[in-house]
PDB file of C-alpha atoms in Angstrom:
ATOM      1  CA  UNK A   1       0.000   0.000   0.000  1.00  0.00           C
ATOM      2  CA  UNK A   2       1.522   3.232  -0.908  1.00  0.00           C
ATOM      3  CA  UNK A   3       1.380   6.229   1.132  1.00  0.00           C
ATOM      4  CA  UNK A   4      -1.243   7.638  -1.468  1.00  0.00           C
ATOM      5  CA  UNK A   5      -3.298   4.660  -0.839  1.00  0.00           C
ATOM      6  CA  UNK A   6      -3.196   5.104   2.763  1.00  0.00           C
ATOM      7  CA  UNK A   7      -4.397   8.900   2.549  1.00  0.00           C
ATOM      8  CA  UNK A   8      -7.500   8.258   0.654  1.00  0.00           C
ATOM      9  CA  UNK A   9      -8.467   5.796   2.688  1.00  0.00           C
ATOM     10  CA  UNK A  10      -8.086   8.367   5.666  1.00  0.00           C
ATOM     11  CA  UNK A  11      -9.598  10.888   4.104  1.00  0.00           C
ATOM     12  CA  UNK A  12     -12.395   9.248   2.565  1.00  0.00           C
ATOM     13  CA  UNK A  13     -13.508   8.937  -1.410  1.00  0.00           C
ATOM     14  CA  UNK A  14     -12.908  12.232  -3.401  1.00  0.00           C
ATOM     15  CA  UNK A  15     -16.476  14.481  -4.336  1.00  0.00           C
ATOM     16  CA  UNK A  16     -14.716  16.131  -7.202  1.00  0.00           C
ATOM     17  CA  UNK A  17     -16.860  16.146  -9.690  1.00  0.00           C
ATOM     18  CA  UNK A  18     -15.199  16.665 -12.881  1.00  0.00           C
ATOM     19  CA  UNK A  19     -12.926  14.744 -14.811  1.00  0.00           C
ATOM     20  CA  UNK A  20      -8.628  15.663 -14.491  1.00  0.00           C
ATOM     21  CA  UNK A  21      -7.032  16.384 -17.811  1.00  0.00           C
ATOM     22  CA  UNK A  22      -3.073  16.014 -18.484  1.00  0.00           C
ATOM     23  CA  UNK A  23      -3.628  19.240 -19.735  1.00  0.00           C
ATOM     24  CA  UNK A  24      -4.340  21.083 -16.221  1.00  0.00           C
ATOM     25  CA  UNK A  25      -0.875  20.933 -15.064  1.00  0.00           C
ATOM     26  CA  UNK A  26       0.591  22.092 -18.529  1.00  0.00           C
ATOM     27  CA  UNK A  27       0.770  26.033 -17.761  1.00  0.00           C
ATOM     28  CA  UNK A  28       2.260  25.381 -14.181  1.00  0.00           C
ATOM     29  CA  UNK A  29       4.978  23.252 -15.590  1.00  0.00           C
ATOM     30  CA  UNK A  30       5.884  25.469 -17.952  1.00  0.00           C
ATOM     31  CA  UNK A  31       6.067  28.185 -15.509  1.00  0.00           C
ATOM     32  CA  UNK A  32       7.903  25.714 -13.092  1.00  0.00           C
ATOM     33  CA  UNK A  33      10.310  24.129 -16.164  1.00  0.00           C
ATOM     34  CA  UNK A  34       9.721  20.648 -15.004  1.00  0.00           C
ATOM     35  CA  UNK A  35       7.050  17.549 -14.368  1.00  0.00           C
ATOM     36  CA  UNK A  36       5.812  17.973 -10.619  1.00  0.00           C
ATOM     37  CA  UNK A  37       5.444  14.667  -8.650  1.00  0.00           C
ATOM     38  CA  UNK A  38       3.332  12.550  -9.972  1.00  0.00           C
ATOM     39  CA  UNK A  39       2.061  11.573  -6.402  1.00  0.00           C
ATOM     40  CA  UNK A  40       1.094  15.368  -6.012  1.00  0.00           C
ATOM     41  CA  UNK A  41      -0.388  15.642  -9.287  1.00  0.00           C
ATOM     42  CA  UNK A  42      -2.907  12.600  -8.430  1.00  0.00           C
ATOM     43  CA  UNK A  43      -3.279  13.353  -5.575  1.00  0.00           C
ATOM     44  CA  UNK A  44      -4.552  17.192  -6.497  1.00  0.00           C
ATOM     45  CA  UNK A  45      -6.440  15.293  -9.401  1.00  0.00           C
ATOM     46  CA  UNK A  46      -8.356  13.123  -7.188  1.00  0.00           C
ATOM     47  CA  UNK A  47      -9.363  15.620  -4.637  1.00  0.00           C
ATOM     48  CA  UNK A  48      -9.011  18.845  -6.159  1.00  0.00           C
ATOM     49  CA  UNK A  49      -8.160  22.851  -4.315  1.00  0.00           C
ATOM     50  CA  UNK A  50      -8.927  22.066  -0.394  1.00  0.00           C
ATOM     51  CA  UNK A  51      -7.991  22.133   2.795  1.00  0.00           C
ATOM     52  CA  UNK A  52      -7.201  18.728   4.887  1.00  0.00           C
ATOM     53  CA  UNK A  53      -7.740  18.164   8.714  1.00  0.00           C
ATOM     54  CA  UNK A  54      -9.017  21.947   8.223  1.00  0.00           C
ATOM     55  CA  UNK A  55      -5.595  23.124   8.587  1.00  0.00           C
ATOM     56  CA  UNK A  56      -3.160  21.757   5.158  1.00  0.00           C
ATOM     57  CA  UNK A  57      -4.475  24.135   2.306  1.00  0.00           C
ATOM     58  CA  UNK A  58      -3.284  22.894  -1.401  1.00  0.00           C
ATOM     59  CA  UNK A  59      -4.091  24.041  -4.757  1.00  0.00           C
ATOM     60  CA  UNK A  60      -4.878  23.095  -8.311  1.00  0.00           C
ATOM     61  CA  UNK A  61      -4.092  24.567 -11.476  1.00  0.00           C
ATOM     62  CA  UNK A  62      -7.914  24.665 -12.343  1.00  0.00           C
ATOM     63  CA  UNK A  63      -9.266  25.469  -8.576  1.00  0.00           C
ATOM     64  CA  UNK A  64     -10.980  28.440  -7.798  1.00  0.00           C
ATOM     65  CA  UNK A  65      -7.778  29.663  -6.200  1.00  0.00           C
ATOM     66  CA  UNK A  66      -5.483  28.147  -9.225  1.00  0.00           C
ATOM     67  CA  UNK A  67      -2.101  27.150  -7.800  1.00  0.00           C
ATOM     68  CA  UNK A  68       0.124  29.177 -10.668  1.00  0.00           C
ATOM     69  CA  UNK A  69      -1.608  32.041  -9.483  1.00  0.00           C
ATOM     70  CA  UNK A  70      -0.581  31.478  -5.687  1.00  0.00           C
ATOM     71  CA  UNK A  71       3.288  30.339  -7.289  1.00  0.00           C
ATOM     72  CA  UNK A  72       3.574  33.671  -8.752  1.00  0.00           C
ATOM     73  CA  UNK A  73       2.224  35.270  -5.854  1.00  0.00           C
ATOM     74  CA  UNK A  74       4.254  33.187  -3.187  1.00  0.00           C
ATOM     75  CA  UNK A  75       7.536  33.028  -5.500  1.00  0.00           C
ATOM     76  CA  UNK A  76       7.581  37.072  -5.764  1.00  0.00           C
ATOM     77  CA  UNK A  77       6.677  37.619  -2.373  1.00  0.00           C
ATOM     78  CA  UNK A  78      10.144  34.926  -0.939  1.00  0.00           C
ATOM     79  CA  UNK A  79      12.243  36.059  -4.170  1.00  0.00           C
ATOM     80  CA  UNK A  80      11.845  39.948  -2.448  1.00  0.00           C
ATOM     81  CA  UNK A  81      12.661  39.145   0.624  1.00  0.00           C
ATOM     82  CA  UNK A  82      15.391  36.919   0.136  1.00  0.00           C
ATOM     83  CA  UNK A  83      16.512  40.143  -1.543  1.00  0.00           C
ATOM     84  CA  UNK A  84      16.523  42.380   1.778  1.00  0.00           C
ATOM     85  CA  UNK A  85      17.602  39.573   4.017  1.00  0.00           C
ATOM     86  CA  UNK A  86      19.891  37.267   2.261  1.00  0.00           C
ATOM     87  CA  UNK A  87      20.951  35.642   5.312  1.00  0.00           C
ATOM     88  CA  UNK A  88      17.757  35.110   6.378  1.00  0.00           C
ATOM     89  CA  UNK A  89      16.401  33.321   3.559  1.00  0.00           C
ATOM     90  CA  UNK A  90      18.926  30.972   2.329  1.00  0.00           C
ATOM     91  CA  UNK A  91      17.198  28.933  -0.105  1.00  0.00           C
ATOM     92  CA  UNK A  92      16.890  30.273  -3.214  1.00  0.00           C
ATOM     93  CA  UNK A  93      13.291  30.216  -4.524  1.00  0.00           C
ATOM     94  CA  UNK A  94      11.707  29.959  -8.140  1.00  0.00           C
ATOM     95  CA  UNK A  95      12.984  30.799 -10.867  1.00  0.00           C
ATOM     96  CA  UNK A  96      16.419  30.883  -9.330  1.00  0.00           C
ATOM     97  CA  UNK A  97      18.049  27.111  -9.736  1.00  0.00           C
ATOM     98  CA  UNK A  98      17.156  24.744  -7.633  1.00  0.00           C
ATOM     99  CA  UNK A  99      14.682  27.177  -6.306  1.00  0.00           C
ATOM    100  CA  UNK A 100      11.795  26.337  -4.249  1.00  0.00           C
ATOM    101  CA  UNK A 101       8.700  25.562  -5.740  1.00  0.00           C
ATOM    102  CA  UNK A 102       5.163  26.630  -3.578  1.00  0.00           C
ATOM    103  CA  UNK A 103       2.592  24.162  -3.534  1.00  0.00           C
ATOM    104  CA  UNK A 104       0.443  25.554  -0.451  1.00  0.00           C
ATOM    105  CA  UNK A 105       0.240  26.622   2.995  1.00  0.00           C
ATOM    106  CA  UNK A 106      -1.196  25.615   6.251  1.00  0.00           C
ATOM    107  CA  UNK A 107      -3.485  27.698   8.925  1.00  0.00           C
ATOM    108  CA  UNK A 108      -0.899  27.827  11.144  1.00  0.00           C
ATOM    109  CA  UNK A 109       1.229  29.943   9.444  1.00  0.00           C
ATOM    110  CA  UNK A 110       3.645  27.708   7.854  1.00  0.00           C
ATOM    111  CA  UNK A 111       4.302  27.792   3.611  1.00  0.00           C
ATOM    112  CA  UNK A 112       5.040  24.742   2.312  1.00  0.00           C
ATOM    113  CA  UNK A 113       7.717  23.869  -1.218  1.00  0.00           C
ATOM    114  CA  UNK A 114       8.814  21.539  -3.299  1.00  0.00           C
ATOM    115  CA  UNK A 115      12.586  21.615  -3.231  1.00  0.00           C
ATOM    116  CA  UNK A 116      14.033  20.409  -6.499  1.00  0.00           C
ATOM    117  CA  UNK A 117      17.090  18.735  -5.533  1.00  0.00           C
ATOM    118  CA  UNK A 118      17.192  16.003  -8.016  1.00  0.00           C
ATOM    119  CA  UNK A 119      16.344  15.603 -11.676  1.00  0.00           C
ATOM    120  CA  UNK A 120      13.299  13.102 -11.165  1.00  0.00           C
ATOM    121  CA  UNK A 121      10.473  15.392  -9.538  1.00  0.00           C
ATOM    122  CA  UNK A 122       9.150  12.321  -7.973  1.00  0.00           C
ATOM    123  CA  UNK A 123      12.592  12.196  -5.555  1.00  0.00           C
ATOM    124  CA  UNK A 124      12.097  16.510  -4.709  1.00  0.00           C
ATOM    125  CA  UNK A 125      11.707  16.776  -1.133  1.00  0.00           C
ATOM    126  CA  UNK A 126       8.595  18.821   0.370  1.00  0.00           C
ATOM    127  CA  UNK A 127      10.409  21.761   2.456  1.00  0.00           C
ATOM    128  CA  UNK A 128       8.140  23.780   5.415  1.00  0.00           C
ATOM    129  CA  UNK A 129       8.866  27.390   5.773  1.00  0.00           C
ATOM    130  CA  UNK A 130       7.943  27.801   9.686  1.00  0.00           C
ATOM    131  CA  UNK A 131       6.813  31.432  10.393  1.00  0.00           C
ATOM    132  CA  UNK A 132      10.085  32.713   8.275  1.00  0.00           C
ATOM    133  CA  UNK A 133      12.194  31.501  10.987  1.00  0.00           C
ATOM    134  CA  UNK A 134      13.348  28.556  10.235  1.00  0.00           C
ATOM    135  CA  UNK A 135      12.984  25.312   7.324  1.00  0.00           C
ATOM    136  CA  UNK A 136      12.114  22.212   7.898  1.00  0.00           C
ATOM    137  CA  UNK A 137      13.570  19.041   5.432  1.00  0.00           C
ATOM    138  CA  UNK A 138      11.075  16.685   4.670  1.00  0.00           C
ATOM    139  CA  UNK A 139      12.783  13.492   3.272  1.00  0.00           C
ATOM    140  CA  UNK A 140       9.957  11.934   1.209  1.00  0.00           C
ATOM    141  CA  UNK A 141       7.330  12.808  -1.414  1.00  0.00           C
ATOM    142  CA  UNK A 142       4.399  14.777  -0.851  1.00  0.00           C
ATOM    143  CA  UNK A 143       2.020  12.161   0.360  1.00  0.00           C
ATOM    144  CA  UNK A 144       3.979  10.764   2.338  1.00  0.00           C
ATOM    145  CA  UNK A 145       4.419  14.506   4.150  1.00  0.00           C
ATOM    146  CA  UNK A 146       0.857  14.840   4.118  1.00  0.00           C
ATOM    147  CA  UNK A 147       0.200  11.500   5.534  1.00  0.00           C
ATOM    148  CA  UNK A 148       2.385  12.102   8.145  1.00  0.00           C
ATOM    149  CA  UNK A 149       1.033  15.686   8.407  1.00  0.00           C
ATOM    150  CA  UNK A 150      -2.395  13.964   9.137  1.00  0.00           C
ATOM    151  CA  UNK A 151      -1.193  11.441  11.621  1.00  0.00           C
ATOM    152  CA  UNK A 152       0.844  14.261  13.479  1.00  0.00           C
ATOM    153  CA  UNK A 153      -2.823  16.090  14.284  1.00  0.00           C
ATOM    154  CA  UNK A 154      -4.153  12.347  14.736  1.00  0.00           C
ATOM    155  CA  UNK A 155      -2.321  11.887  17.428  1.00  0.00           C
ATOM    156  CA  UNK A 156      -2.138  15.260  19.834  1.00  0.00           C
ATOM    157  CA  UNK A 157      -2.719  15.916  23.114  1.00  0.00           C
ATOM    158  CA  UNK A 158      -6.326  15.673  24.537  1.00  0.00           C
ATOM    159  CA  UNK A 159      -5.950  19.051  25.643  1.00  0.00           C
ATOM    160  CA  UNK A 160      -3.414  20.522  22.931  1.00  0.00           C
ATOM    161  CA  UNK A 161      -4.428  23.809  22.372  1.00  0.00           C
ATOM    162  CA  UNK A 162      -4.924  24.639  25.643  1.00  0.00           C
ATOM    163  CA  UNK A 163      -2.410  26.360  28.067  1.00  0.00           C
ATOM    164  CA  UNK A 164      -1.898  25.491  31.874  1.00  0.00           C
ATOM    165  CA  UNK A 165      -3.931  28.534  32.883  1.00  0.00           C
ATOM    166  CA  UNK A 166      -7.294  27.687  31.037  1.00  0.00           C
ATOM    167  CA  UNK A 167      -6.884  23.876  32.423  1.00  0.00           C
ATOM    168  CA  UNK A 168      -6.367  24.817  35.460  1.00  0.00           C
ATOM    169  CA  UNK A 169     -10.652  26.765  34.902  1.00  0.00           C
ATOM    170  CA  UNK A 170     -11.893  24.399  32.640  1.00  0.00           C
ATOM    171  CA  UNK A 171     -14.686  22.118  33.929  1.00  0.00           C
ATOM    172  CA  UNK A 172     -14.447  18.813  32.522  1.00  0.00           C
ATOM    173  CA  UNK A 173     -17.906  19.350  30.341  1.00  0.00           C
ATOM    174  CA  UNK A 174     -16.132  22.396  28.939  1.00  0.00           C
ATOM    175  CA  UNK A 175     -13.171  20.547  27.966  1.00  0.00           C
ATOM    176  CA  UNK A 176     -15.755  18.075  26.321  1.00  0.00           C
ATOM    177  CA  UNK A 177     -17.185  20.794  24.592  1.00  0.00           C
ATOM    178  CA  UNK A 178     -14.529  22.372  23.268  1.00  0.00           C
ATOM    179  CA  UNK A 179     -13.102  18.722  22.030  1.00  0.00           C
ATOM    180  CA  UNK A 180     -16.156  17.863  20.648  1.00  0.00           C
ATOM    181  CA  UNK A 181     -16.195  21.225  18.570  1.00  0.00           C
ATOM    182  CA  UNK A 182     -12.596  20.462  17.548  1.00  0.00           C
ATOM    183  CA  UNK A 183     -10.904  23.183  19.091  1.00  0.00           C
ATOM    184  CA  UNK A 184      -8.701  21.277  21.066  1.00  0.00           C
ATOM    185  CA  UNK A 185      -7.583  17.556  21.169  1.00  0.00           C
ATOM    186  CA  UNK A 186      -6.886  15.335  18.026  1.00  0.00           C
ATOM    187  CA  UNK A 187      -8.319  15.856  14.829  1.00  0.00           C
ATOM    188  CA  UNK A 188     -10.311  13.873  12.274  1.00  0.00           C
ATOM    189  CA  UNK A 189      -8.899  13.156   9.272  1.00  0.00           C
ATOM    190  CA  UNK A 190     -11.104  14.782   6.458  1.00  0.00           C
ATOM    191  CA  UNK A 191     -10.893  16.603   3.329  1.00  0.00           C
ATOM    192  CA  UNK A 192     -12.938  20.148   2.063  1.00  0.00           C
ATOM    193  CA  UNK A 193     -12.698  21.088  -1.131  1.00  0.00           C
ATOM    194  CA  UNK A 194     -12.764  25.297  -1.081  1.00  0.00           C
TER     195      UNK A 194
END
């Protein structure tokens, strides 16, 4: 079972209604000068622009939001301020070589690249831009990140979210409540397409 395998059957069957075309991804590779992972490509395919666990946001070429659009935007945006702060911003970003490629962000504040350190787009490693403070290396395709993005908020803290002050008020029905409107705790895998 591959890791794409395993996120579908996490996040349930796809409700994308229309039907993927090679063709959808050929403006973005151009613009990118290079194939994208396949694994990303069916992956966006099958599910389409959305947000999963209601926190990983990810775009496709023919989404509402279309994901060249959001490269451009993204690309600019890094390219500038890796101009004013060199040293802060150390990997180079599209269309520079070997620059890093957006593919989408997450509520929390965090962009998230392709890096294209190989030749085969299927061996790029997924790269997480934390706050502009720091990267983070992600050794395997993009489903596999995802997958383990998921599991990650699978697996928190009952009470994550929450500091020691407000458990130290919180009645156990209102620590319920809050879990039960997902605003603390673990979260449910799911998919929404936006």
């Amino acid at each position: 079972m591959t890791a794409l395998d395993d996120l579908v059957r996490l996040l349930g069957p796809s409700t994308v209604a229309r039907t993927p075309s090679p063709d959808d991804w050929t403006e973005t590779e151009a613009y990118v000068a290079s194939p994208l992972p396949t694994d990303f490509k069916t992956f966006l395919d099958t599910y389409g622009t959305g947000v999963i666990c209601d926190e990983l946001v990810i775009f496709h070429p023919r989404g509402d939001s279309p994901l060249l659009a959001r490269m451009r935007q993204v690309h600019e945006r890094r390219a500038e301020a890796r101009r004013r702060a060199p040293d802060l911003h150390t990997f180079p970003v599209h269309p520079e070589p070997g620059g890093l490629i957006s593919w989408g962000y997450d509520h929390s504040g965090n962009e998230h690249f392709f890096w294209p350190c190989d030749p085969d787009p299927d061996r790029w490693k997924v790269v997480t831009d934390s706050h502009g403070l720091e990267l983070e290396v992600f050794e395997g395709p993009f489903t596999a990140f995802v997958l383990d993005y998921v599991e990650q908020l699978r697996n928190l803290d009952p009470h994550h979210g929450l500091g020691p002050d407000e458990l130290e008020f919180l009645e156990p029905e209102d620590l319920a409540e809050l879990a039960e409107r997902g605003e603390i705790g673990p979260v449910e895998p799911s998919f929404k397409p936006i």
